[in-house]
């Protein structure tokens, strides 16, 4: 998936523009910048590509999630439902606005199970945040129906799935707010960066102000601006945004290469007796950043993960044992290991979480293998990899 595999002359030219103008900040200094507004340009390009009215670029994907939650008015004591399989950032973002990240099971999409969401709703629930892990999405229609019926917001963490779609809509644009990450390992990168998209003007204006200390950005004199409410600094620098301006133009090329490589690996794996692919919901189109499949048992999944590594096939993950992506090993979070005290409600939820069991999630995650799809492989490398994966996995399956 990584955009980091493919940057060069185009990105350099955009960064050079910023250096030549001498203005590294995204706001102000109007007279000095020779018309260079990279963050604004990136926002325009993203909104156009994602078919939303607004985009707000910020300093990271985690910042985008935090700003999205804050912009929608989510705060202390509110509950936000997130999946057990995600990146710690979704959990952190909810905590950082004082809200409670309530975990719910995933299903064979490897994303939030709508039935589990329904069970997790309480009178304090304000939002549901599906996370489109490894390039594909949850059953978003049923999630949206639940949200509409219960008066909840649907906030998409699309950090790992930029360029995918559902019901013909770009991922991130399906809910009330959607978030992307442009960190160094995402499909397109700014080095560090992120963005939120929305059609809602009020959320957008909130995000624009909140991510810059509450500045209202009216007029061209920063010193004269007013501050309608509290905000923080989640600004992206012009240097990072410049890299993104070049990368977003290349997104569809990256996706084409990714899909081509994905199809070759998919053919090699899907035909093996006992292996099933992760379910992609009807009308859903992945961004093809990972090939995800299920082995017949946890034991065989562990074995195949080891065998793939031993055969020199890099980039295959067994997330079940990973302490970034699956709640089971989030000891620092479930153990409430914060530097200062956490709010009482948050702390008591984390205490309860320690003894909670998510057996449906364990069922899918325990059998899942997830292999990164790279852009930089040549045709021969993909074919060799596919053949080696086929051979290794069939050996594991036949030595039962
Ligand atoms: C990468 C990622 C984030 C956070 O993005 P950063 O830019 O690294 O802060 C959030 N959610 C998911 C699912 C991610 O993969």
Coordinates of C-alpha atoms and ligand atoms in Angstrom, one line a residue:
X1 CA 0.0 0.0 0.0
X2 CA 2.7 2.5 0.7
X3 CA 3.0 5.8 -1.2
X4 CA 6.5 5.9 0.3
X5 CA 7.5 3.4 -2.4
X6 CA 6.7 5.9 -5.1
X7 CA 7.7 9.5 -4.6
X8 CA 10.2 11.4 -6.6
X9 CA 10.3 14.3 -9.1
X10 CA 6.7 15.3 -8.8
X11 CA 6.8 15.6 -5.0
X12 CA 10.2 17.3 -5.0
X13 CA 8.9 20.0 -7.4
X14 CA 5.9 20.7 -5.0
X15 CA 8.2 20.9 -2.0
X16 CA 10.7 23.1 -3.9
X17 CA 7.8 25.5 -4.6
X18 CA 7.3 25.9 -0.9
X19 CA 11.0 26.4 -0.1
X20 CA 11.3 28.9 -2.9
X21 CA 8.4 31.0 -1.5
X22 CA 9.9 30.8 1.9
X23 CA 6.5 30.3 3.7
X24 CA 6.3 27.0 5.5
X25 CA 3.0 27.8 7.3
X26 CA -0.4 27.1 5.9
X27 CA -2.0 30.4 7.1
X28 CA -1.1 34.0 6.7
X29 CA 2.0 35.7 5.1
X30 CA -0.2 36.4 2.1
X31 CA 2.2 38.8 0.4
X32 CA 5.3 36.5 0.7
X33 CA 4.0 33.3 -0.7
X34 CA 3.9 33.8 -4.4
X35 CA 0.4 32.3 -4.5
X36 CA 1.5 29.0 -2.9
X37 CA -1.2 27.5 -0.7
X38 CA -0.4 23.8 -0.6
X39 CA -2.6 22.8 2.2
X40 CA -5.6 24.6 0.6
X41 CA -4.7 23.0 -2.8
X42 CA -4.6 19.6 -1.2
X43 CA -8.0 20.2 0.5
X44 CA -9.5 21.2 -2.9
X45 CA -8.1 18.1 -4.6
X46 CA -9.3 15.8 -1.9
X47 CA -12.8 17.2 -1.7
X48 CA -13.1 16.8 -5.5
X49 CA -11.8 13.3 -5.6
X50 CA -13.9 12.2 -2.6
X51 CA -17.0 14.0 -3.9
X52 CA -17.6 15.9 -0.7
X53 CA -18.2 19.6 -0.2
X54 CA -15.4 20.1 2.3
X55 CA -12.0 18.7 3.3
X56 CA -9.8 19.8 6.2
X57 CA -6.2 18.8 6.1
X58 CA -4.5 18.3 9.4
X59 CA -1.2 17.0 10.9
X60 CA -2.0 13.3 11.1
X61 CA -4.8 10.7 10.8
X62 CA -5.1 10.6 14.6
X63 CA -5.5 14.4 14.5
X64 CA -8.2 14.0 11.8
X65 CA -10.2 11.6 14.0
X66 CA -9.8 13.9 17.0
X67 CA -10.8 17.0 15.1
X68 CA -13.8 15.1 13.5
X69 CA -15.1 14.0 16.9
X70 CA -14.6 17.5 18.4
X71 CA -16.2 19.1 15.4
X72 CA -19.3 17.0 15.8
X73 CA -19.6 18.1 19.4
X74 CA -18.5 14.8 21.0
X75 CA -16.9 15.2 24.4
X76 CA -16.7 14.1 28.1
X77 CA -18.7 11.1 29.0
X78 CA -20.1 10.5 25.4
X79 CA -19.7 7.0 24.0
X80 CA -18.3 6.2 20.6
X81 CA -18.5 2.6 19.3
X82 CA -15.4 1.3 17.6
X83 CA -14.2 -2.2 16.5
X84 CA -11.9 -4.5 18.4
X85 CA -9.7 -4.7 15.3
X86 CA -8.4 -1.2 14.5
X87 CA -5.3 0.8 15.0
X88 CA -4.8 2.2 18.5
X89 CA -5.3 5.7 17.0
X90 CA -9.0 5.4 16.8
X91 CA -9.1 4.5 20.5
X92 CA -6.8 7.3 21.4
X93 CA -8.7 9.9 19.4
X94 CA -11.9 9.1 21.3
X95 CA -10.1 9.3 24.7
X96 CA -8.4 12.5 23.7
X97 CA -11.8 14.4 23.5
X98 CA -12.8 12.9 26.9
X99 CA -15.2 10.4 25.4
X100 CA -15.3 6.6 26.0
X101 CA -14.3 4.3 23.2
X102 CA -16.7 1.3 23.5
X103 CA -15.4 -1.8 21.7
X104 CA -17.7 -4.0 19.6
X105 CA -17.1 -7.2 17.7
X106 CA -16.0 -7.5 14.1
X107 CA -17.3 -10.1 11.6
X108 CA -16.0 -11.8 8.4
X109 CA -15.5 -8.3 6.8
X110 CA -12.8 -7.8 9.5
X111 CA -14.8 -4.6 10.3
X112 CA -17.6 -3.6 12.7
X113 CA -20.5 -6.1 12.9
X114 CA -23.8 -4.1 12.8
X115 CA -25.5 -6.5 15.2
X116 CA -22.7 -6.1 17.7
X117 CA -23.0 -2.3 17.3
X118 CA -26.7 -2.5 18.0
X119 CA -26.0 -4.4 21.3
X120 CA -23.4 -1.9 22.4
X121 CA -25.6 1.2 22.1
X122 CA -26.5 2.9 25.4
X123 CA -28.2 6.2 26.1
X124 CA -24.8 7.8 26.1
X125 CA -23.8 6.6 22.6
X126 CA -23.2 9.6 20.3
X127 CA -21.4 8.0 17.3
X128 CA -20.4 4.8 15.6
X129 CA -16.9 4.7 14.1
X130 CA -16.4 1.8 11.6
X131 CA -12.7 1.4 10.7
X132 CA -12.1 0.2 7.1
X133 CA -9.2 -2.0 8.0
X134 CA -6.7 -3.2 5.5
X135 CA -8.4 -1.6 2.5
X136 CA -12.0 -2.8 2.9
X137 CA -15.2 -1.8 4.7
X138 CA -17.9 -3.0 7.1
X139 CA -21.5 -3.5 6.0
X140 CA -22.0 0.2 5.9
X141 CA -25.7 0.3 4.8
X142 CA -26.9 -1.5 7.9
X143 CA -24.6 0.6 10.1
X144 CA -26.1 3.8 8.5
X145 CA -29.6 2.5 9.1
X146 CA -28.9 1.9 12.8
X147 CA -27.3 5.4 13.1
X148 CA -30.2 7.1 11.4
X149 CA -32.8 5.2 13.5
X150 CA -31.0 5.9 16.8
X151 CA -29.9 9.5 16.0
X152 CA -26.2 8.6 16.0
X153 CA -23.3 10.0 13.9
X154 CA -21.5 7.7 11.5
X155 CA -17.8 8.6 11.4
X156 CA -15.6 6.6 9.1
X157 CA -12.0 5.9 9.9
X158 CA -10.9 5.4 6.3
X159 CA -7.2 5.9 7.1
X160 CA -6.3 2.5 5.6
X161 CA -8.8 2.5 2.7
X162 CA -8.5 5.7 0.7
X163 CA -9.7 5.2 -2.8
X164 CA -12.1 2.3 -2.0
X165 CA -15.9 2.8 -2.4
X166 CA -19.3 1.6 -1.2
X167 CA -22.6 2.0 -3.0
X168 CA -20.6 4.0 -5.5
X169 CA -19.5 6.5 -2.9
X170 CA -15.8 7.0 -2.0
X171 CA -15.0 5.6 1.4
X172 CA -15.0 8.4 3.9
X173 CA -17.9 10.2 2.2
X174 CA -20.5 7.7 3.2
X175 CA -20.9 8.7 6.8
X176 CA -21.3 12.2 8.3
X177 CA -17.6 12.6 8.6
X178 CA -14.7 10.6 7.2
X179 CA -11.0 10.5 8.1
X180 CA -7.8 9.7 6.2
X181 CA -4.1 9.4 7.2
X182 CA -1.2 10.3 5.1
X183 CA 1.5 8.9 7.4
X184 CA 4.5 7.2 5.9
X185 CA 3.0 3.8 5.4
X186 CA -0.4 4.7 4.0
X187 CA -1.6 4.5 0.4
X188 CA -0.7 8.1 -0.3
X189 CA 1.7 10.0 2.1
X190 CA 2.6 13.5 3.2
X191 CA 5.4 12.1 5.5
X192 CA 2.9 12.9 8.3
X193 CA -0.6 14.3 7.6
X194 CA -4.3 13.5 7.6
X195 CA -7.6 14.9 6.5
X196 CA -11.3 14.8 7.3
X197 CA -14.1 15.2 4.7
X198 CA -17.7 16.1 5.2
X199 CA -20.7 17.6 3.4
X200 CA -21.8 19.3 6.6
X201 CA -20.8 23.0 6.6
X202 CA -21.0 23.4 10.4
X203 CA -18.7 20.4 11.1
X204 CA -16.3 21.7 8.4
X205 CA -16.1 25.2 9.9
X206 CA -15.7 23.7 13.4
X207 CA -12.8 21.6 12.1
X208 CA -11.2 24.5 10.3
X209 CA -11.2 26.6 13.6
X210 CA -10.6 23.8 16.1
X211 CA -7.5 22.6 14.3
X212 CA -5.9 26.1 14.5
X213 CA -6.5 27.3 18.1
X214 CA -10.1 28.3 17.4
X215 CA -9.1 30.9 14.8
X216 CA -12.1 31.9 12.7
X217 CA -9.9 32.5 9.6
X218 CA -11.9 35.6 8.6
X219 CA -10.0 38.3 6.7
X220 CA -6.2 38.2 6.0
X221 CA -4.9 39.6 9.3
X222 CA -4.3 36.7 11.7
X223 CA -3.9 39.1 14.6
X224 CA -7.4 40.5 14.1
X225 CA -9.2 37.1 13.9
X226 CA -11.7 36.2 16.6
X227 CA -11.9 32.8 18.4
X228 CA -15.5 31.6 18.7
X229 CA -14.4 28.6 20.8
X230 CA -11.4 26.7 22.2
X231 CA -9.1 24.9 19.8
X232 CA -5.7 23.3 19.5
X233 CA -2.9 23.1 17.0
X234 CA -3.4 20.2 14.5
X235 CA -2.1 22.2 11.6
X236 CA -0.2 20.5 8.8
X237 CA 2.9 22.3 7.5
X238 CA 3.1 23.5 3.9
X239 CA 6.1 21.2 3.3
X240 CA 4.1 18.1 4.2
X241 CA 1.0 19.3 2.3
X242 CA 3.2 19.9 -0.8
X243 CA 4.1 16.2 -0.8
X244 CA 0.4 15.3 -0.6
X245 CA -0.5 17.6 -3.5
X246 CA 1.6 15.5 -5.7
X247 CA 0.5 12.2 -4.2
X248 CA -3.2 12.8 -4.4
X249 CA -2.9 13.3 -8.2
X250 CA -1.3 9.8 -8.3
X251 CA -3.8 8.1 -6.2
X252 CA -5.7 6.4 -9.0
X253 CA -2.5 5.2 -10.6
X254 CA -1.5 3.7 -7.3
X255 CA -4.8 2.0 -6.9
X256 CA -4.6 0.5 -10.4
X257 CA -1.2 -1.0 -9.7
X258 CA -2.4 -2.3 -6.3
X259 CA -5.4 -4.0 -7.8
X260 CA -3.3 -5.7 -10.5
X261 CA -0.9 -7.1 -7.9
X262 CA -3.7 -8.0 -5.6
X263 CA -5.5 -10.1 -8.3
X264 CA -2.4 -12.1 -8.9
X265 CA -1.9 -12.9 -5.2
X266 CA -5.6 -13.6 -4.8
X267 CA -5.6 -16.2 -7.6
X268 CA -2.7 -18.0 -6.0
X269 CA -4.4 -18.2 -2.6
X270 CA -8.1 -18.4 -3.2
X271 CA -8.0 -21.7 -5.0
X272 CA -6.6 -23.6 -2.0
X273 CA -9.0 -25.9 -0.2
X274 CA -9.7 -24.7 3.3
X275 CA -8.8 -21.0 2.7
X276 CA -11.5 -18.4 2.5
X277 CA -11.1 -14.7 1.6
X278 CA -12.3 -11.9 3.8
X279 CA -15.8 -10.9 2.8
X280 CA -16.2 -7.6 0.9
X281 CA -19.7 -6.3 1.3
X282 CA -21.9 -6.2 -1.8
X283 CA -21.4 -2.9 -3.7
X284 CA -18.1 -2.5 -1.9
X285 CA -14.8 -1.9 -3.7
X286 CA -11.6 -2.3 -1.7
X287 CA -8.5 -0.2 -2.3
X288 CA -6.5 -3.5 -2.6
X289 CA -3.8 -2.5 -0.1
X290 CA -3.9 -6.0 1.7
X291 CA -4.9 -9.5 0.8
X292 CA -6.8 -10.9 3.8
X293 CA -7.7 -14.6 4.1
X294 CA -8.8 -17.0 6.8
X295 CA -7.1 -20.4 7.5
X296 CA -9.3 -23.3 8.8
X297 CA -8.0 -22.9 12.4
X298 CA -6.0 -20.7 14.7
X299 CA -3.3 -23.3 14.8
X300 CA -3.0 -23.4 11.0
X301 CA -3.0 -19.6 10.8
X302 CA 0.0 -19.5 13.2
X303 CA 1.7 -22.2 11.3
X304 CA 1.2 -20.5 7.9
X305 CA 2.3 -17.1 9.3
X306 CA 5.6 -18.7 10.5
X307 CA 6.0 -20.7 7.2
X308 CA 5.5 -17.6 5.1
X309 CA 8.1 -15.7 7.1
X310 CA 10.5 -18.7 6.8
X311 CA 10.0 -18.8 3.0
X312 CA 11.1 -15.2 2.8
X313 CA 7.6 -13.8 2.0
X314 CA 7.7 -10.5 3.9
X315 CA 4.8 -8.2 4.7
X316 CA 2.4 -10.9 5.9
X317 CA 0.8 -10.2 9.3
X318 CA -0.9 -12.2 12.0
X319 CA -2.7 -9.3 13.7
X320 CA -4.2 -11.5 16.4
X321 CA -0.9 -11.3 18.3
X322 CA -0.1 -7.7 17.3
X323 CA -0.1 -5.1 20.0
X324 CA -1.0 -2.2 17.7
X325 CA -4.0 -3.4 15.9
X326 CA -6.0 -5.8 18.0
X327 CA -7.4 -4.9 21.4
X328 CA -6.2 -8.2 23.0
X329 CA -2.7 -6.9 23.4
X330 CA -3.4 -3.3 24.2
X331 CA -2.1 -3.7 27.8
X332 CA -1.2 0.0 28.1
X333 CA -4.7 1.0 27.1
X334 CA -6.9 -1.5 28.9
X335 CA -4.5 -1.1 31.9
X336 CA -5.2 2.6 31.8
X337 CA -1.5 3.4 31.9
X338 CA -1.8 7.2 31.4
X339 CA 0.7 9.7 32.6
X340 CA -1.8 11.6 34.5
X341 CA -5.2 10.5 35.9
X342 CA -8.0 9.6 33.4
X343 CA -11.5 10.8 33.9
X344 CA -13.5 8.5 36.3
X345 CA -15.9 7.2 33.7
X346 CA -13.2 6.4 31.2
X347 CA -11.2 4.6 33.9
X348 CA -14.1 2.5 35.0
X349 CA -14.8 1.5 31.3
X350 CA -11.2 0.5 30.9
X351 CA -11.4 -1.6 34.1
X352 CA -14.4 -3.4 32.8
X353 CA -12.8 -3.9 29.4
X354 CA -10.0 -5.9 30.9
X355 CA -12.3 -8.8 31.7
X356 CA -14.5 -8.5 28.6
X357 CA -14.3 -11.3 26.0
X358 CA -14.9 -10.7 22.3
X359 CA -15.2 -14.3 21.1
X360 CA -16.6 -13.4 17.6
X361 CA -13.6 -11.1 17.0
X362 CA -11.2 -13.8 18.3
X363 CA -12.8 -16.3 16.0
X364 CA -12.0 -14.2 12.9
X365 CA -8.8 -12.6 14.0
X366 CA -7.3 -15.9 15.2
X367 CA -7.6 -17.4 11.7
X368 CA -6.7 -14.3 9.7
X369 CA -3.5 -13.7 7.7
X370 CA -3.1 -10.3 6.1
X371 CA -0.5 -9.7 3.4
X372 CA 0.6 -6.3 2.3
X373 CA 0.3 -5.5 -1.5
X374 CA 3.2 -3.3 -2.6
X375 CA 3.4 -1.0 -5.5
X376 CA 7.1 -1.3 -6.3
X377 CA 7.1 -5.0 -7.3
X378 CA 7.8 -5.8 -11.0
X379 CA 5.7 -8.4 -12.8
X380 CA 8.2 -11.2 -12.2
X381 CA 8.4 -10.4 -8.4
X382 CA 4.6 -10.6 -8.0
X383 CA 4.4 -13.8 -10.0
X384 CA 7.2 -15.3 -7.9
X385 CA 5.6 -14.2 -4.7
X386 CA 2.2 -15.6 -5.7
X387 CA 3.8 -19.0 -6.6
X388 CA 5.8 -19.0 -3.3
X389 CA 2.6 -18.2 -1.3
X390 CA 0.7 -20.9 -3.1
X391 CA 3.4 -23.5 -2.4
X392 CA 3.9 -22.5 1.3
X393 CA 0.2 -22.4 2.2
X394 CA -0.6 -25.7 0.4
X395 CA 2.3 -27.4 2.3
X396 CA 0.8 -26.1 5.6
X397 CA -2.6 -27.3 4.6
X398 CA -1.5 -30.8 3.6
X399 CA 0.7 -31.5 6.7
X400 CA -2.3 -31.4 9.1
Ligands
LIG1 C1 -2.7 5.0 10.4 C2 -4.1 5.0 11.0 C3 -4.6 6.0 11.9 C4 -3.7 7.1 12.3 O1 -3.0 7.8 11.4 P1 -1.7 8.6 11.8 O2 -1.6 9.5 10.6 O3 -0.6 7.6 11.8 O4 -1.9 9.4 13.0 C5 -5.8 5.9 12.3 N1 -6.6 4.8 12.1 C6 -6.1 3.8 11.3 C7 -7.0 2.6 11.0 C8 -4.9 3.8 10.8 O5 -4.4 2.8 10.1

